[in-house]
Amino acid sequence: MELQKPQHITSLATAGILVSVEINVWSATKQDREISHEVTTAKKADDNAGRFVKNLLADNSLHKDLLNYRQTVYNWMKRRTFDWNKSQSYLPATSLPRFMEEYYQHEQTFGDKLDKFLNEYDSIVSNMAFKQGQMFNRADYPTADQVRNKFGMRLFRYEVPLGDFRCQISQDLADEMNEHYTRQAQEIVQNILQDQKDRLIDVMQSLTHCCGYDEYKGKDGETKQKKRKIYEGTVEKAKEYCADFRNFNLTGDNELLSVIDQLSIALRGVDADTLRESEATRYSVKESVDSILSKFAPRV
């Protein structure tokens, strides 16, 4: 017999792909067994009781910038995709063009930071001779070319795995496999939907907070109000979610669509500068977003 692909799995496969980004970096650390032995001996401890790890670059700013950028890319991936498994993320097909454009920008930035670091590498190593003192060992440091090979950034793309649904198998096993794949796909779909709702709630909570005021005591002892800072990224993210989730709604969830419609109306013609300059707009957006949250957030 021939198995039919469950509807949810088919929709996942046609609506997106799986992606992962692998970033390799050089930690620039090295265990020094000689120093470890000196310390444990001085403390009358077993050799295995501790170890000394040298920070070869002593937190050089160019090197730290490279390490920190890896987290920047991972944060971007988290924002642009949805969880699939520990090593792969689900990317809606509607977001693929923008995702690829932004990935190439990140790849270029990572390469530029690496070039900047390597251009200064020999000088950095020379300076370490002073900072490391008697711990310095030139043999600990690879060449600039060797260091370059320790860094890398790669994007992997995969089709959504559907399993072999056209095998000739018994009816009982066919039913069991269909049940398994259907349940698994439904869980993934529901997790994506919940993630979309959670992201909308987070950005709306940020919006309403930013549109509010902080109270403080003036020099005259009277309570005064100060407008909170409006972040342009928060407004852009809210509009971005509305556009993306309207195009990518696997189950056609009406509640999600309703929130998107209401939030889109609340932010129509609004940007960060408008919220900073117009008290009326600030009040209107906060009131609208609070109203959406009061109906939407408690049920999520």
JSON list of C-alpha atoms in Angstrom, two decimals, residues 22-155:
[
{"chain": "A", "resi": 22, "resn": "GLU", "atom": "CA", "xyz": [27.92, 26.96, 11.99]},
{"chain": "A", "resi": 23, "resn": "ILE", "atom": "CA", "xyz": [30.46, 29.46, 13.35]},
{"chain": "A", "resi": 24, "resn": "ASN", "atom": "CA", "xyz": [33.93, 28.31, 14.33]},
{"chain": "A", "resi": 25, "resn": "VAL", "atom": "CA", "xyz": [36.16, 30.49, 16.46]},
{"chain": "A", "resi": 26, "resn": "TRP", "atom": "CA", "xyz": [39.53, 30.21, 18.16]},
{"chain": "A", "resi": 27, "resn": "SER", "atom": "CA", "xyz": [39.15, 30.55, 21.91]},
{"chain": "A", "resi": 28, "resn": "ALA", "atom": "CA", "xyz": [42.83, 31.50, 22.32]},
{"chain": "A", "resi": 29, "resn": "THR", "atom": "CA", "xyz": [43.20, 29.54, 25.56]},
{"chain": "A", "resi": 30, "resn": "LYS", "atom": "CA", "xyz": [45.70, 26.84, 26.46]},
{"chain": "A", "resi": 31, "resn": "GLN", "atom": "CA", "xyz": [46.19, 24.69, 29.49]},
{"chain": "A", "resi": 32, "resn": "ASP", "atom": "CA", "xyz": [49.67, 25.02, 31.00]},
{"chain": "A", "resi": 33, "resn": "ARG", "atom": "CA", "xyz": [50.53, 21.77, 32.73]},
{"chain": "A", "resi": 34, "resn": "GLU", "atom": "CA", "xyz": [53.77, 23.13, 34.17]},
{"chain": "A", "resi": 35, "resn": "ILE", "atom": "CA", "xyz": [52.05, 26.01, 35.94]},
{"chain": "A", "resi": 36, "resn": "SER", "atom": "CA", "xyz": [49.22, 23.70, 37.01]},
{"chain": "A", "resi": 37, "resn": "HIS", "atom": "CA", "xyz": [51.79, 21.40, 38.60]},
{"chain": "A", "resi": 38, "resn": "GLU", "atom": "CA", "xyz": [53.50, 24.35, 40.33]},
{"chain": "A", "resi": 39, "resn": "VAL", "atom": "CA", "xyz": [50.20, 25.55, 41.81]},
{"chain": "A", "resi": 40, "resn": "THR", "atom": "CA", "xyz": [48.98, 22.15, 43.00]},
{"chain": "A", "resi": 41, "resn": "THR", "atom": "CA", "xyz": [52.40, 21.34, 44.44]},
{"chain": "A", "resi": 42, "resn": "ALA", "atom": "CA", "xyz": [52.56, 24.67, 46.28]},
{"chain": "A", "resi": 43, "resn": "LYS", "atom": "CA", "xyz": [49.09, 23.99, 47.70]},
{"chain": "A", "resi": 44, "resn": "LYS", "atom": "CA", "xyz": [50.03, 20.39, 48.55]},
{"chain": "A", "resi": 45, "resn": "ALA", "atom": "CA", "xyz": [47.23, 19.10, 46.33]},
{"chain": "A", "resi": 46, "resn": "ASP", "atom": "CA", "xyz": [46.92, 16.24, 43.88]},
{"chain": "A", "resi": 47, "resn": "ASP", "atom": "CA", "xyz": [47.99, 17.10, 40.32]},
{"chain": "A", "resi": 48, "resn": "ASN", "atom": "CA", "xyz": [44.45, 16.41, 39.13]},
{"chain": "A", "resi": 49, "resn": "ALA", "atom": "CA", "xyz": [42.92, 18.76, 41.71]},
{"chain": "A", "resi": 50, "resn": "GLY", "atom": "CA", "xyz": [43.20, 21.79, 39.47]},
{"chain": "A", "resi": 51, "resn": "ARG", "atom": "CA", "xyz": [44.51, 23.15, 36.23]},
{"chain": "A", "resi": 52, "resn": "PHE", "atom": "CA", "xyz": [45.76, 26.50, 34.98]},
{"chain": "A", "resi": 53, "resn": "VAL", "atom": "CA", "xyz": [44.44, 27.78, 31.65]},
{"chain": "A", "resi": 54, "resn": "LYS", "atom": "CA", "xyz": [46.23, 30.68, 30.00]},
{"chain": "A", "resi": 55, "resn": "ASN", "atom": "CA", "xyz": [44.28, 33.36, 28.19]},
{"chain": "A", "resi": 56, "resn": "LEU", "atom": "CA", "xyz": [46.73, 33.76, 25.32]},
{"chain": "A", "resi": 57, "resn": "LEU", "atom": "CA", "xyz": [45.38, 37.10, 24.11]},
{"chain": "A", "resi": 58, "resn": "ALA", "atom": "CA", "xyz": [44.48, 38.57, 27.52]},
{"chain": "A", "resi": 59, "resn": "ASP", "atom": "CA", "xyz": [40.99, 39.60, 26.36]},
{"chain": "A", "resi": 60, "resn": "ASN", "atom": "CA", "xyz": [42.21, 41.54, 23.33]},
{"chain": "A", "resi": 61, "resn": "SER", "atom": "CA", "xyz": [39.35, 43.73, 22.12]},
{"chain": "A", "resi": 62, "resn": "LEU", "atom": "CA", "xyz": [39.57, 42.67, 18.46]},
{"chain": "A", "resi": 63, "resn": "HIS", "atom": "CA", "xyz": [39.46, 39.00, 19.41]},
{"chain": "A", "resi": 64, "resn": "LYS", "atom": "CA", "xyz": [36.58, 39.55, 21.86]},
{"chain": "A", "resi": 65, "resn": "ASP", "atom": "CA", "xyz": [34.69, 41.37, 19.13]},
{"chain": "A", "resi": 66, "resn": "LEU", "atom": "CA", "xyz": [34.91, 38.26, 16.95]},
{"chain": "A", "resi": 67, "resn": "LEU", "atom": "CA", "xyz": [33.75, 35.97, 19.75]},
{"chain": "A", "resi": 68, "resn": "ASN", "atom": "CA", "xyz": [30.87, 38.29, 20.62]},
{"chain": "A", "resi": 69, "resn": "TYR", "atom": "CA", "xyz": [29.77, 38.48, 16.98]},
{"chain": "A", "resi": 70, "resn": "ARG", "atom": "CA", "xyz": [29.10, 34.75, 17.00]},
{"chain": "A", "resi": 71, "resn": "GLN", "atom": "CA", "xyz": [26.42, 35.40, 19.62]},
{"chain": "A", "resi": 72, "resn": "THR", "atom": "CA", "xyz": [25.08, 38.28, 17.51]},
{"chain": "A", "resi": 73, "resn": "VAL", "atom": "CA", "xyz": [24.55, 35.87, 14.61]},
{"chain": "A", "resi": 74, "resn": "TYR", "atom": "CA", "xyz": [22.92, 33.26, 16.85]},
{"chain": "A", "resi": 75, "resn": "ASN", "atom": "CA", "xyz": [20.56, 35.92, 18.24]},
{"chain": "A", "resi": 76, "resn": "TRP", "atom": "CA", "xyz": [19.67, 36.93, 14.68]},
{"chain": "A", "resi": 77, "resn": "MET", "atom": "CA", "xyz": [18.96, 33.29, 13.80]},
{"chain": "A", "resi": 78, "resn": "LYS", "atom": "CA", "xyz": [16.70, 32.98, 16.84]},
{"chain": "A", "resi": 79, "resn": "ARG", "atom": "CA", "xyz": [14.78, 36.06, 15.75]},
{"chain": "A", "resi": 80, "resn": "ARG", "atom": "CA", "xyz": [14.41, 35.06, 12.10]},
{"chain": "A", "resi": 81, "resn": "THR", "atom": "CA", "xyz": [13.57, 31.35, 12.50]},
{"chain": "A", "resi": 82, "resn": "PHE", "atom": "CA", "xyz": [11.58, 28.91, 14.62]},
{"chain": "A", "resi": 83, "resn": "ASP", "atom": "CA", "xyz": [12.83, 26.00, 16.70]},
{"chain": "A", "resi": 84, "resn": "TRP", "atom": "CA", "xyz": [12.91, 22.64, 14.93]},
{"chain": "A", "resi": 85, "resn": "ASN", "atom": "CA", "xyz": [15.53, 20.64, 16.80]},
{"chain": "A", "resi": 86, "resn": "LYS", "atom": "CA", "xyz": [18.79, 21.36, 18.63]},
{"chain": "A", "resi": 87, "resn": "SER", "atom": "CA", "xyz": [20.84, 21.79, 15.46]},
{"chain": "A", "resi": 88, "resn": "GLN", "atom": "CA", "xyz": [18.32, 23.04, 12.91]},
{"chain": "A", "resi": 89, "resn": "SER", "atom": "CA", "xyz": [15.78, 25.84, 12.70]},
{"chain": "A", "resi": 90, "resn": "TYR", "atom": "CA", "xyz": [12.67, 26.23, 10.55]},
{"chain": "A", "resi": 91, "resn": "LEU", "atom": "CA", "xyz": [12.68, 29.14, 8.09]},
{"chain": "A", "resi": 92, "resn": "PRO", "atom": "CA", "xyz": [9.42, 30.15, 6.37]},
{"chain": "A", "resi": 93, "resn": "ALA", "atom": "CA", "xyz": [9.80, 30.35, 2.60]},
{"chain": "A", "resi": 94, "resn": "THR", "atom": "CA", "xyz": [8.35, 33.87, 2.66]},
{"chain": "A", "resi": 95, "resn": "SER", "atom": "CA", "xyz": [11.31, 35.01, 4.78]},
{"chain": "A", "resi": 96, "resn": "LEU", "atom": "CA", "xyz": [14.01, 33.31, 2.68]},
{"chain": "A", "resi": 97, "resn": "PRO", "atom": "CA", "xyz": [15.02, 36.29, 0.45]},
{"chain": "A", "resi": 98, "resn": "ARG", "atom": "CA", "xyz": [15.48, 38.63, 3.41]},
{"chain": "A", "resi": 99, "resn": "PHE", "atom": "CA", "xyz": [17.15, 35.89, 5.44]},
{"chain": "A", "resi": 100, "resn": "MET", "atom": "CA", "xyz": [19.74, 35.24, 2.73]},
{"chain": "A", "resi": 101, "resn": "GLU", "atom": "CA", "xyz": [20.43, 38.96, 2.28]},
{"chain": "A", "resi": 102, "resn": "GLU", "atom": "CA", "xyz": [20.98, 39.40, 6.01]},
{"chain": "A", "resi": 103, "resn": "TYR", "atom": "CA", "xyz": [23.08, 36.23, 6.24]},
{"chain": "A", "resi": 104, "resn": "TYR", "atom": "CA", "xyz": [25.48, 37.50, 3.56]},
{"chain": "A", "resi": 105, "resn": "GLN", "atom": "CA", "xyz": [25.73, 40.79, 5.47]},
{"chain": "A", "resi": 106, "resn": "HIS", "atom": "CA", "xyz": [26.62, 38.90, 8.67]},
{"chain": "A", "resi": 107, "resn": "GLU", "atom": "CA", "xyz": [29.11, 36.77, 6.76]},
{"chain": "A", "resi": 108, "resn": "GLN", "atom": "CA", "xyz": [30.76, 39.90, 5.36]},
{"chain": "A", "resi": 109, "resn": "THR", "atom": "CA", "xyz": [30.88, 41.57, 8.76]},
{"chain": "A", "resi": 110, "resn": "PHE", "atom": "CA", "xyz": [32.39, 38.45, 10.35]},
{"chain": "A", "resi": 111, "resn": "GLY", "atom": "CA", "xyz": [35.03, 38.33, 7.60]},
{"chain": "A", "resi": 112, "resn": "ASP", "atom": "CA", "xyz": [35.85, 42.02, 8.04]},
{"chain": "A", "resi": 113, "resn": "LYS", "atom": "CA", "xyz": [36.29, 41.59, 11.78]},
{"chain": "A", "resi": 114, "resn": "LEU", "atom": "CA", "xyz": [38.53, 38.56, 11.19]},
{"chain": "A", "resi": 115, "resn": "ASP", "atom": "CA", "xyz": [40.69, 40.48, 8.70]},
{"chain": "A", "resi": 116, "resn": "LYS", "atom": "CA", "xyz": [41.03, 43.37, 11.14]},
{"chain": "A", "resi": 117, "resn": "PHE", "atom": "CA", "xyz": [42.09, 41.00, 13.92]},
{"chain": "A", "resi": 118, "resn": "LEU", "atom": "CA", "xyz": [44.60, 39.13, 11.74]},
{"chain": "A", "resi": 119, "resn": "ASN", "atom": "CA", "xyz": [46.15, 42.36, 10.47]},
{"chain": "A", "resi": 120, "resn": "GLU", "atom": "CA", "xyz": [47.05, 43.15, 14.08]},
{"chain": "A", "resi": 121, "resn": "TYR", "atom": "CA", "xyz": [47.76, 39.58, 15.15]},
{"chain": "A", "resi": 122, "resn": "ASP", "atom": "CA", "xyz": [51.57, 39.68, 15.06]},
{"chain": "A", "resi": 123, "resn": "SER", "atom": "CA", "xyz": [51.62, 42.91, 17.03]},
{"chain": "A", "resi": 124, "resn": "ILE", "atom": "CA", "xyz": [49.15, 41.47, 19.53]},
{"chain": "A", "resi": 125, "resn": "VAL", "atom": "CA", "xyz": [51.34, 38.42, 20.08]},
{"chain": "A", "resi": 126, "resn": "SER", "atom": "CA", "xyz": [54.39, 40.64, 20.59]},
{"chain": "A", "resi": 127, "resn": "ASN", "atom": "CA", "xyz": [52.50, 42.62, 23.23]},
{"chain": "A", "resi": 128, "resn": "MET", "atom": "CA", "xyz": [51.53, 39.39, 24.98]},
{"chain": "A", "resi": 129, "resn": "ALA", "atom": "CA", "xyz": [55.22, 38.82, 25.77]},
{"chain": "A", "resi": 130, "resn": "PHE", "atom": "CA", "xyz": [54.95, 41.76, 28.18]},
{"chain": "A", "resi": 131, "resn": "LYS", "atom": "CA", "xyz": [51.47, 40.95, 29.50]},
{"chain": "A", "resi": 132, "resn": "GLN", "atom": "CA", "xyz": [52.12, 37.23, 30.03]},
{"chain": "A", "resi": 133, "resn": "GLY", "atom": "CA", "xyz": [55.49, 37.79, 31.70]},
{"chain": "A", "resi": 134, "resn": "GLN", "atom": "CA", "xyz": [57.22, 34.51, 32.52]},
{"chain": "A", "resi": 135, "resn": "MET", "atom": "CA", "xyz": [54.15, 32.58, 31.37]},
{"chain": "A", "resi": 136, "resn": "PHE", "atom": "CA", "xyz": [54.72, 33.67, 27.76]},
{"chain": "A", "resi": 137, "resn": "ASN", "atom": "CA", "xyz": [55.64, 30.90, 25.34]},
{"chain": "A", "resi": 138, "resn": "ARG", "atom": "CA", "xyz": [55.78, 31.80, 21.65]},
{"chain": "A", "resi": 139, "resn": "ALA", "atom": "CA", "xyz": [55.10, 28.17, 20.75]},
{"chain": "A", "resi": 140, "resn": "ASP", "atom": "CA", "xyz": [51.59, 28.58, 22.21]},
{"chain": "A", "resi": 141, "resn": "TYR", "atom": "CA", "xyz": [50.67, 30.91, 19.35]},
{"chain": "A", "resi": 142, "resn": "PRO", "atom": "CA", "xyz": [49.81, 29.56, 15.90]},
{"chain": "A", "resi": 143, "resn": "THR", "atom": "CA", "xyz": [50.68, 31.55, 12.78]},
{"chain": "A", "resi": 144, "resn": "ALA", "atom": "CA", "xyz": [48.23, 34.07, 11.35]},
{"chain": "A", "resi": 145, "resn": "ASP", "atom": "CA", "xyz": [47.34, 31.64, 8.54]},
{"chain": "A", "resi": 146, "resn": "GLN", "atom": "CA", "xyz": [46.70, 28.87, 11.05]},
{"chain": "A", "resi": 147, "resn": "VAL", "atom": "CA", "xyz": [44.51, 31.20, 13.09]},
{"chain": "A", "resi": 148, "resn": "ARG", "atom": "CA", "xyz": [42.48, 32.12, 10.01]},
{"chain": "A", "resi": 149, "resn": "ASN", "atom": "CA", "xyz": [41.70, 28.44, 9.47]},
{"chain": "A", "resi": 150, "resn": "LYS", "atom": "CA", "xyz": [40.34, 28.22, 13.01]},
{"chain": "A", "resi": 151, "resn": "PHE", "atom": "CA", "xyz": [37.60, 30.72, 12.15]},
{"chain": "A", "resi": 152, "resn": "GLY", "atom": "CA", "xyz": [34.71, 30.11, 9.78]},
{"chain": "A", "resi": 153, "resn": "MET", "atom": "CA", "xyz": [31.04, 30.77, 9.14]},
{"chain": "A", "resi": 154, "resn": "ARG", "atom": "CA", "xyz": [28.83, 28.49, 7.04]},
{"chain": "A", "resi": 155, "resn": "LEU", "atom": "CA", "xyz": [25.14, 28.30, 6.26]}
]
